[in-house]
Every structure is written in structure tokens, then in C-alpha cells.
Amino acid sequence: MPKQVDHRERREAIARALWRVVDLRGVQHLSLREIAREAGISHGQLQHYFASRQALLTFAMDFAAEQTTQRISRSLEQLGDPPHPRDVLRLTLTEMLPLHADARATSRMNAAYVLEALHDEEVLARTRDAMAKGRAQMEGLIRRAIADGHIDSTRDPATETDLLLALTGFATLIELRVIDPQDVLKAVDQHLDRLFDQ
Amino acid sequence: MPKQVDHRERREAIARALWRVVDLRGVQHLSLREIAREAGISHGQLQHYFASRQALLTFAMDFAAEQTTQRISRSLEQLGDPPHPRDVLRLTLTEMLPLHADARATSRMNAAYVLEALHDEEVLARTRDAMAKGRAQMEGLIRRAIADGHIDSTRDPATETDLLLALTGFATLIELRVIDPQDVLKAVDQHLDRLFDQ
């Protein structure tokens, strides 16, 4: 196996170990030592792949975002060509919620990463940029849907984007079992039904 | 000072020290030792008031919820008698968002507590009960608003409650500076305008 590929694969395996620690035991255990133990390698070996806790967290977040994008792309392929903007928004939003195991791991890691970002300017800048980019893509989609007559032209694309993104607040309500997943999907559909004319 | 009052005051002072640690330094530092240092007392003294990390966290959360309720009650008094249900919902929702220092501390502590709840059945049960109670109060308010003709009778009170609660997702977007506070308030008002007929 080429050395570059091997290096990347090992980094991904370590990132998956980090997800498992966050998912199964909580952000309180997010130390390099605990992650090395979960990955079945020594603390020294882990440091060979990641110089710092922050470097590992950042890689794990990027890797998770990549996996989420791939999941969404695979599902989009089954939605028709071109897919209806309502379906694209529904899929994007629901994949950000902890409604299945992979999305749950990503959602929990995100929550941990957000708390980390509040006290680390570099992590904050990276997280903010990534979310702002995602927000801009969603707003672009809504603007096109308005131009194509799917959404009423009196709607403000920026405000509609903000309201959709805010619905990621369902993540906590699902995790704490305050709202059932089926009721969450019903509410999301209700919101989208009111947004789209056709 | 009566001993009981003094005991309560000291527990509140320790809870405030916990808030400061979460708010200023992050959930990673949420150890009894770190909180004792912030409160200016010894680890032993802290253990006299709280037997465990969990007991302290639970007290701090209850105390924060109490403070939030008092803040909302004081603001409600200025809204007319009886206040319009739209104003009550707007106030309740915006007080849950990190739009001023006190609400920010509570919001960050909540986020930390939620992550703790995912790996502690007792904390989960308590958090879930408290949130379910808050959700039921909000749904009651919406049902009355429908009965009083403020909200169209075709609206489903459960779904409308879920959508309102999901908007607490703005907390993360405000913290990461992805959406400005003024745009959040604009979106919340937009959502409420569509919910209320009058």
C-alpha cells in the first residue's frame, strides 16, 4: 500500500476512534490519551499522526463533514434529476439531525466541537467559516427556488435560510427524547410545506 | 444570619462559580477542583456543600432555570395585563437564546449539561422531565391562543410547539457568529407573524 494512502487511512481510523469516544462516553473523555486507547495505539503513535488535540479535532470534524456530504449526495441521486429543491432541503436538514447512528455520532461531535470553539479562536474561525459556507449554499438554493417559482417571491431568502438552519435545534430535543423522531419529521415537513408553493 | 439561609447562599455562590468556569473557560474545565478554585474555597469545603459533581451540576441547572423564570416574569409584568400570547412566546423563546450575558451563561451551561445527560441516565431523566414540562406549558399557551382566536384553529398545537422549541437552534448559530442577533430576532418575528392571526 502506498505510504500516503496508509497515512490517510490511519488518520481516518483515529478520527473514528474519536467519534466513538464522544458518542459512547462523552466529551468529558476527549483527551488524546483516551482516543489513543480507543484506537488501540500508543499515545506516542497518535502524536505521530496528530501533533495536537486541536489538529485531531479539526481533522475529525472535516472528515465527518465529508462523510455527511457523501451520504447526502448518495441520497440525492435517488431523488430524480434534477431533484426538487424541497427534497434537497429536507434531506440536508434531516441529515444534520441525530436520526440514525452515523448522523448521531456526527451531531454529538459537532456539539462537542461547538463548545470547544467558544474558547479557542482558531477553532471558532474554522467552524464559523464552514457553517457560513453551508448557510450560503442553502440560501443559494432558496434563491433559485424563488426564481424558479417553487417559493413565493415575497419571501426573504436570508430569513428563510436562517429559520431552516435554526431547526437543527431539533437535535437536542431528539437526543433528550423530548420530541419523537416521527414528530420532528412531521414538523420539518409542515415547515417546508409552508415554505414551498409547488 | 440563619444557618439555612447561609447554606443556600453558599450553594448559590458555588453555582455561580460553576457558571463562570463553563462560560469563560469551557466545559472541559468542569471539575470540582476547578470550580472550588473559582469559588475561592477548598476542595473539601466544596464537598461539604455538594457530595458529587452531579449534585452540583443539578443544583446549578435548577438555579439557572429559576433565574431565567424570574427574568421572564419580571419582563412579562411590563407587557400589559393579560399579556398577548405572542409576546409571551417571543419573550420565552428569546430568553433561551444567548442574547445577553445572563442568558449566555445559562445557554452555555445548558449545552454542557445536555452533553453530560447523554451519558448519565439520571441527568438525562431530570433534563428530559424539565424540558418536557416546559414544552407542555408552551403547548398549553398555544392551545389557549387557538381557543381565544389568536391562532388559526387549523393549526396543530403540538407541531407548532415543536417548531417553536426547535428555534432554540439559533443559540449555536449566535454563539458561532454565523447569524447576527438582529437577524435572529427578525426570523423569530417572521415565524411568530405567520403563527398568529391577531
Short mmCIF file of C-alpha atoms in Angstrom, two decimals:
data_model
loop_
_atom_site.label_atom_id
_atom_site.label_comp_id
_atom_site.label_asym_id
_atom_site.label_seq_id
_atom_site.Cartn_x
_atom_site.Cartn_y
_atom_site.Cartn_z
CA MET A 1 0.00 0.00 0.00
CA PRO A 2 1.44 3.44 -0.90
CA LYS A 3 2.64 5.28 2.16
CA GLN A 4 0.40 8.32 1.56
CA VAL A 5 -2.76 6.22 1.47
CA ASP A 6 -1.72 4.32 4.58
CA HIS A 7 -1.12 7.60 6.42
CA ARG A 8 -4.57 8.91 5.44
CA GLU A 9 -6.25 5.63 6.42
CA ARG A 10 -4.61 5.66 9.82
CA ARG A 11 -5.71 9.24 10.40
CA GLU A 12 -9.28 8.26 9.46
CA ALA A 13 -9.14 5.28 11.85
CA ILE A 14 -8.03 7.61 14.65
CA ALA A 15 -10.82 10.06 13.78
CA ARG A 16 -13.33 7.20 14.02
CA ALA A 17 -11.91 6.33 17.45
CA LEU A 18 -12.51 9.95 18.47
CA TRP A 19 -16.15 9.72 17.27
CA ARG A 20 -16.63 6.56 19.33
CA VAL A 21 -15.24 8.23 22.46
CA VAL A 22 -17.54 11.26 22.03
CA ASP A 23 -20.52 9.14 21.07
CA LEU A 24 -20.26 6.42 23.69
CA ARG A 25 -18.55 8.06 26.62
CA GLY A 26 -18.95 11.80 26.21
CA VAL A 27 -16.93 14.90 25.52
CA GLN A 28 -15.52 14.79 29.07
CA HIS A 29 -13.26 11.92 27.91
CA LEU A 30 -11.97 13.69 24.83
CA SER A 31 -8.27 13.51 25.71
CA LEU A 32 -5.55 12.32 23.32
CA ARG A 33 -4.75 9.53 25.79
CA GLU A 34 -8.36 8.24 25.80
CA ILE A 35 -8.55 8.42 22.00
CA ALA A 36 -5.26 6.53 21.61
CA ARG A 37 -6.61 3.80 23.91
CA GLU A 38 -9.83 3.55 21.85
CA ALA A 39 -7.81 3.41 18.60
CA GLY A 40 -5.60 0.67 20.07
CA ILE A 41 -2.36 2.60 19.61
CA SER A 42 0.09 4.29 21.97
CA HIS A 43 -0.05 7.95 22.89
CA GLY A 44 3.27 8.38 21.04
CA GLN A 45 1.92 6.76 17.85
CA LEU A 46 -1.11 9.05 17.96
CA GLN A 47 1.14 12.09 18.24
CA HIS A 48 2.93 10.91 15.10
CA TYR A 49 -0.34 11.40 13.21
CA PHE A 50 -1.70 14.43 15.07
CA ALA A 51 0.55 17.00 16.75
CA SER A 52 -2.20 18.35 18.98
CA ARG A 53 -5.71 17.74 20.28
CA GLN A 54 -6.86 20.62 18.10
CA ALA A 55 -5.31 19.15 14.93
CA LEU A 56 -7.08 15.86 15.59
CA LEU A 57 -10.42 17.52 16.36
CA THR A 58 -10.20 19.59 13.19
CA PHE A 59 -9.39 16.57 11.04
CA ALA A 60 -12.19 14.55 12.67
CA MET A 61 -14.68 17.36 12.01
CA ASP A 62 -13.59 17.76 8.37
CA PHE A 63 -13.77 14.01 7.88
CA ALA A 64 -17.26 13.90 9.41
CA ALA A 65 -18.44 16.77 7.19
CA GLU A 66 -17.05 14.91 4.16
CA GLN A 67 -18.89 11.73 5.16
CA THR A 68 -22.13 13.67 5.66
CA THR A 69 -21.76 15.31 2.23
CA GLN A 70 -21.22 11.88 0.66
CA ARG A 71 -24.30 10.48 2.44
CA ILE A 72 -26.39 13.41 1.17
CA SER A 73 -25.02 13.07 -2.39
CA ARG A 74 -25.83 9.34 -2.50
CA SER A 75 -29.39 10.00 -1.32
CA LEU A 76 -29.81 12.91 -3.75
CA GLU A 77 -29.01 10.59 -6.67
CA GLN A 78 -32.17 8.67 -5.88
CA LEU A 79 -34.35 11.79 -5.87
CA GLY A 80 -34.68 12.38 -9.62
CA ASP A 81 -32.72 14.60 -11.95
CA PRO A 82 -32.79 17.43 -11.16
CA PRO A 83 -34.10 16.83 -7.62
CA HIS A 84 -36.87 19.12 -6.33
CA PRO A 85 -35.39 21.86 -4.09
CA ARG A 86 -37.81 20.88 -1.30
CA ASP A 87 -36.35 17.35 -1.27
CA VAL A 88 -32.79 18.71 -1.25
CA LEU A 89 -33.52 20.98 1.74
CA ARG A 90 -35.38 18.22 3.59
CA LEU A 91 -32.52 15.79 3.08
CA THR A 92 -29.83 18.31 4.06
CA LEU A 93 -31.69 19.30 7.20
CA THR A 94 -32.60 15.80 8.35
CA GLU A 95 -29.06 14.50 7.75
CA MET A 96 -27.90 17.15 10.28
CA LEU A 97 -30.19 15.60 12.91
CA PRO A 98 -29.34 12.52 15.02
CA LEU A 99 -31.92 10.31 13.29
CA HIS A 100 -29.55 7.40 12.56
CA ALA A 101 -26.27 6.13 14.04
CA ASP A 102 -23.82 7.90 11.67
CA ALA A 103 -25.66 11.21 11.85
CA ARG A 104 -25.88 10.86 15.63
CA ALA A 105 -22.12 10.44 16.00
CA THR A 106 -21.54 13.49 13.79
CA SER A 107 -24.16 15.51 15.65
CA ARG A 108 -22.61 14.73 19.05
CA MET A 109 -19.14 15.53 17.77
CA ASN A 110 -20.45 18.80 16.38
CA ALA A 111 -21.94 19.72 19.76
CA ALA A 112 -18.62 18.96 21.46
CA TYR A 113 -16.72 20.92 18.81
CA VAL A 114 -19.00 23.94 19.24
CA LEU A 115 -18.28 24.03 22.98
CA GLU A 116 -14.57 23.80 22.14
CA ALA A 117 -14.90 26.65 19.63
CA LEU A 118 -16.26 29.01 22.28
CA HIS A 119 -12.86 29.08 23.96
CA ASP A 120 -10.48 28.69 21.02
CA GLU A 121 -10.36 31.47 18.42
CA GLU A 122 -8.84 29.25 15.71
CA VAL A 123 -11.46 26.52 16.13
CA LEU A 124 -14.14 29.23 16.21
CA ALA A 125 -12.92 30.77 12.94
CA ARG A 126 -12.82 27.38 11.19
CA THR A 127 -16.25 26.30 12.47
CA ARG A 128 -17.76 29.65 11.65
CA ASP A 129 -16.35 29.59 8.10
CA ALA A 130 -17.64 26.07 7.47
CA MET A 131 -21.11 26.89 8.78
CA ALA A 132 -21.25 30.20 6.92
CA LYS A 133 -20.36 28.34 3.72
CA GLY A 134 -23.14 25.79 4.34
CA ARG A 135 -25.53 28.63 5.11
CA ALA A 136 -24.62 30.41 1.84
CA GLN A 137 -25.23 27.21 -0.17
CA MET A 138 -28.65 26.82 1.43
CA GLU A 139 -29.53 30.45 0.72
CA GLY A 140 -28.42 29.97 -2.92
CA LEU A 141 -30.77 27.00 -3.20
CA ILE A 142 -33.67 29.03 -1.78
CA ARG A 143 -32.96 31.94 -4.13
CA ARG A 144 -33.04 29.58 -7.12
CA ALA A 145 -36.27 28.01 -5.85
CA ILE A 146 -37.79 31.52 -5.70
CA ALA A 147 -36.53 32.32 -9.21
CA ASP A 148 -37.98 29.01 -10.49
CA GLY A 149 -41.39 29.73 -8.93
CA HIS A 150 -41.25 27.00 -6.24
CA ILE A 151 -41.26 29.55 -3.41
CA ASP A 152 -43.32 32.75 -3.31
CA SER A 153 -41.26 35.76 -4.43
CA THR A 154 -42.30 37.81 -1.39
CA ARG A 155 -40.31 35.51 0.88
CA ASP A 156 -36.99 36.86 2.16
CA PRO A 157 -34.32 34.27 1.23
CA ALA A 158 -31.99 35.22 4.11
CA THR A 159 -34.68 34.92 6.77
CA GLU A 160 -35.99 31.64 5.30
CA THR A 161 -32.45 30.22 5.36
CA ASP A 162 -32.00 31.29 8.99
CA LEU A 163 -35.30 29.68 10.01
CA LEU A 164 -34.38 26.40 8.29
CA LEU A 165 -30.93 26.31 9.90
CA ALA A 166 -32.43 27.07 13.32
CA LEU A 167 -34.44 23.84 13.03
CA THR A 168 -31.18 21.98 13.72
CA GLY A 169 -32.29 22.79 17.29
CA PHE A 170 -34.30 19.56 16.96
CA ALA A 171 -31.00 17.70 17.50
CA THR A 172 -31.01 18.38 21.26
CA LEU A 173 -34.73 17.65 21.56
CA ILE A 174 -34.25 14.28 19.84
CA GLU A 175 -31.19 13.40 21.95
CA LEU A 176 -33.03 14.19 25.19
CA ARG A 177 -36.08 12.25 23.93
CA VAL A 178 -38.31 15.30 24.45
CA ILE A 179 -39.70 15.01 20.89
CA ASP A 180 -40.06 11.73 18.95
CA PRO A 181 -38.23 11.43 15.60
CA GLN A 182 -41.57 10.99 13.79
CA ASP A 183 -42.91 14.24 15.29
CA VAL A 184 -39.70 16.00 14.29
CA LEU A 185 -40.15 14.87 10.67
CA LYS A 186 -43.80 15.95 10.78
CA ALA A 187 -42.76 19.43 11.99
CA VAL A 188 -39.99 19.72 9.39
CA ASP A 189 -42.46 18.75 6.65
CA GLN A 190 -45.01 21.24 7.98
CA HIS A 191 -42.37 23.99 7.85
CA LEU A 192 -41.33 23.03 4.28
CA ASP A 193 -44.97 22.78 3.14
CA ARG A 194 -45.47 26.39 4.22
CA LEU A 195 -42.26 27.48 2.50
CA PHE A 196 -42.96 25.88 -0.88
CA ASP A 197 -45.82 26.76 -3.20
CA GLN A 198 -45.13 23.84 -5.55
CA MET B 1 -27.82 35.12 59.52
CA PRO B 2 -29.85 31.91 59.98
CA LYS B 3 -27.80 28.86 59.13
CA GLN B 4 -30.25 27.61 56.47
CA VAL B 5 -30.07 30.87 54.50
CA ASP B 6 -26.30 30.94 54.73
CA HIS B 7 -26.12 27.37 53.42
CA ARG B 8 -28.37 28.25 50.47
CA GLU B 9 -26.37 31.40 49.72
CA ARG B 10 -23.12 29.49 49.71
CA ARG B 11 -24.56 26.89 47.37
CA GLU B 12 -25.72 29.66 45.02
CA ALA B 13 -22.26 31.27 45.15
CA ILE B 14 -20.71 27.93 44.18
CA ALA B 15 -23.25 27.52 41.36
CA ARG B 16 -22.27 30.96 40.07
CA ALA B 17 -18.62 29.88 40.15
CA LEU B 18 -19.59 26.86 38.04
CA TRP B 19 -21.33 29.15 35.51
CA ARG B 20 -18.21 31.30 35.28
CA VAL B 21 -15.99 28.26 34.64
CA VAL B 22 -18.32 26.99 31.87
CA ASP B 23 -18.82 30.45 30.41
CA LEU B 24 -15.25 31.70 30.44
CA ARG B 25 -13.14 28.57 30.16
CA GLY B 26 -15.35 25.84 28.78
CA VAL B 27 -16.93 22.58 29.77
CA GLN B 28 -13.53 20.85 29.57
CA HIS B 29 -12.64 22.51 32.88
CA LEU B 30 -15.80 21.48 34.67
CA SER B 31 -14.11 19.60 37.54
CA LEU B 32 -14.97 20.08 41.22
CA ARG B 33 -11.36 21.17 41.78
CA GLU B 34 -11.58 23.91 39.13
CA ILE B 35 -14.95 25.11 40.46
CA ALA B 36 -13.63 25.23 44.05
CA ARG B 37 -10.70 27.36 42.84
CA GLU B 38 -13.07 29.74 41.03
CA ALA B 39 -15.31 29.98 44.13
CA GLY B 40 -12.26 30.72 46.29
CA ILE B 41 -12.82 27.76 48.62
CA SER B 42 -11.03 24.46 49.19
CA HIS B 43 -12.00 21.22 47.51
CA GLY B 44 -13.02 19.89 50.94
CA GLN B 45 -15.28 22.89 51.63
CA LEU B 46 -16.97 22.42 48.26
CA GLN B 47 -17.63 18.76 49.06
CA HIS B 48 -19.34 19.89 52.27
CA TYR B 49 -21.95 21.64 50.10
CA PHE B 50 -22.09 19.19 47.18
CA ALA B 51 -21.34 15.49 47.57
CA SER B 52 -20.72 14.96 43.85
CA ARG B 53 -20.13 16.67 40.54
CA GLN B 54 -23.62 15.57 39.52
CA ALA B 55 -25.27 17.08 42.62
CA LEU B 56 -23.57 20.40 41.91
CA LEU B 57 -24.46 20.35 38.20
CA THR B 58 -28.09 19.59 39.01
CA PHE B 59 -28.31 22.38 41.58
CA ALA B 60 -26.63 24.82 39.18
CA MET B 61 -29.08 23.91 36.41
CA ASP B 62 -32.12 24.25 38.71
CA PHE B 63 -30.80 27.58 39.98
CA ALA B 64 -30.26 28.81 36.41
CA ALA B 65 -33.76 27.73 35.38
CA GLU B 66 -35.14 29.60 38.42
CA GLN B 67 -33.21 32.75 37.46
CA THR B 68 -34.47 32.52 33.87
CA THR B 69 -38.06 32.12 35.06
CA GLN B 70 -37.66 35.20 37.30
CA ARG B 71 -36.20 37.21 34.40
CA ILE B 72 -39.13 36.21 32.18
CA SER B 73 -41.69 37.00 34.94
CA ARG B 74 -40.21 40.47 35.50
CA SER B 75 -40.34 41.22 31.76
CA LEU B 76 -43.88 39.84 31.47
CA GLU B 77 -45.08 42.31 34.11
CA GLN B 78 -44.23 45.12 31.69
CA LEU B 79 -46.20 43.58 28.82
CA GLY B 80 -49.74 44.51 29.90
CA ASP B 81 -52.34 42.51 31.79
CA PRO B 82 -53.01 39.96 30.48
CA PRO B 83 -50.02 39.92 28.10
CA HIS B 84 -50.64 38.91 24.47
CA PRO B 85 -49.67 35.24 23.91
CA ARG B 86 -47.39 36.25 21.03
CA ASP B 87 -45.39 38.45 23.42
CA VAL B 88 -45.18 35.65 26.00
CA LEU B 89 -43.87 33.16 23.41
CA ARG B 90 -41.41 35.68 21.98
CA LEU B 91 -40.05 36.52 25.42
CA THR B 92 -39.80 32.86 26.48
CA LEU B 93 -38.01 31.89 23.27
CA THR B 94 -35.58 34.83 23.16
CA GLU B 95 -34.68 34.40 26.86
CA MET B 96 -33.50 30.87 25.95
CA LEU B 97 -31.05 32.36 23.42
CA PRO B 98 -27.61 33.79 24.28
CA LEU B 99 -28.63 37.38 23.52
CA HIS B 100 -27.33 38.90 26.78
CA ALA B 101 -24.72 37.91 29.39
CA ASP B 102 -27.02 36.08 31.85
CA ALA B 103 -28.83 34.17 29.14
CA ARG B 104 -25.50 33.32 27.52
CA ALA B 105 -24.13 31.77 30.70
CA THR B 106 -27.32 29.72 31.10
CA SER B 107 -27.29 28.70 27.44
CA ARG B 108 -23.66 27.51 27.63
CA MET B 109 -24.33 25.63 30.84
CA ASN B 110 -27.35 24.01 29.22
CA ALA B 111 -25.25 22.86 26.28
CA ALA B 112 -22.69 21.36 28.66
CA TYR B 113 -25.42 19.72 30.71
CA VAL B 114 -27.01 18.18 27.62
CA LEU B 115 -23.71 16.55 26.67
CA GLU B 116 -23.45 15.26 30.25
CA ALA B 117 -27.02 13.91 30.06
CA LEU B 118 -26.19 11.75 27.04
CA HIS B 119 -24.01 9.55 29.24
CA ASP B 120 -25.79 9.70 32.57
CA GLU B 121 -29.27 8.21 32.85
CA GLU B 122 -30.18 10.19 35.98
CA VAL B 123 -29.13 13.54 34.48
CA LEU B 124 -30.97 12.56 31.28
CA ALA B 125 -34.20 11.79 33.17
CA ARG B 126 -34.06 15.10 35.07
CA THR B 127 -33.26 17.17 31.97
CA ARG B 128 -35.89 15.39 29.93
CA ASP B 129 -38.56 15.95 32.61
CA ALA B 130 -37.72 19.65 32.93
CA MET B 131 -37.79 20.17 29.16
CA ALA B 132 -40.97 18.15 28.72
CA LYS B 133 -42.62 20.29 31.40
CA GLY B 134 -41.51 23.49 29.62
CA ARG B 135 -42.77 22.05 26.33
CA ALA B 136 -46.18 21.23 27.87
CA GLN B 137 -46.53 24.79 29.22
CA MET B 138 -45.76 26.18 25.77
CA GLU B 139 -48.29 23.87 24.13
CA GLY B 140 -50.91 24.93 26.71
CA LEU B 141 -50.27 28.55 25.82
CA ILE B 142 -50.69 27.80 22.10
CA ARG B 143 -53.91 25.84 22.72
CA ARG B 144 -55.35 28.80 24.66
CA ALA B 145 -54.28 31.18 21.89
CA ILE B 146 -56.14 28.99 19.38
CA ALA B 147 -59.23 28.89 21.65
CA ASP B 148 -59.07 32.69 22.00
CA GLY B 149 -58.85 33.19 18.24
CA HIS B 150 -55.28 34.49 18.14
CA ILE B 151 -54.08 31.48 16.13
CA ASP B 152 -55.98 29.79 13.29
CA SER B 153 -57.87 26.72 14.53
CA THR B 154 -56.49 24.55 11.71
CA ARG B 155 -53.01 24.74 13.25
CA ASP B 156 -51.80 21.65 15.10
CA PRO B 157 -50.76 22.82 18.60
CA ALA B 158 -48.22 20.00 19.11
CA THR B 159 -46.42 20.65 15.80
CA GLU B 160 -46.43 24.43 16.35
CA THR B 161 -44.90 23.91 19.80
CA ASP B 162 -42.20 21.64 18.38
CA LEU B 163 -41.34 24.18 15.66
CA LEU B 164 -41.06 26.99 18.22
CA LEU B 165 -38.84 24.92 20.52
CA ALA B 166 -36.62 23.89 17.60
CA LEU B 167 -35.82 27.57 17.06
CA THR B 168 -33.60 27.33 20.17
CA GLY B 169 -31.19 26.03 17.50
CA PHE B 170 -30.41 29.72 16.97
CA ALA B 171 -28.32 29.52 20.16
CA THR B 172 -25.44 27.75 18.39
CA LEU B 173 -25.69 30.00 15.34
CA ILE B 174 -25.45 33.09 17.55
CA GLU B 175 -22.55 31.68 19.57
CA LEU B 176 -20.58 30.84 16.42
CA ARG B 177 -21.44 34.28 14.98
CA VAL B 178 -22.94 32.66 11.88
CA ILE B 179 -26.15 34.73 12.24
CA ASP B 180 -26.35 38.21 13.81
CA PRO B 181 -28.63 38.68 16.82
CA GLN B 182 -30.73 41.21 14.88
CA ASP B 183 -31.30 38.69 12.05
CA VAL B 184 -32.26 36.05 14.63
CA LEU B 185 -34.89 38.38 16.10
CA LYS B 186 -36.14 39.17 12.58
CA ALA B 187 -36.52 35.44 11.84
CA VAL B 188 -38.24 34.75 15.19
CA ASP B 189 -40.69 37.62 14.50
CA GLN B 190 -41.30 36.31 10.99
CA HIS B 191 -42.12 32.87 12.39
CA LEU B 192 -44.46 34.33 15.05
CA ASP B 193 -46.15 36.63 12.50
CA ARG B 194 -47.04 33.55 10.45
CA LEU B 195 -48.29 31.71 13.52
CA PHE B 196 -50.56 34.45 14.85
CA ASP B 197 -53.60 35.83 13.08
CA GLN B 198 -54.06 38.68 15.55
#
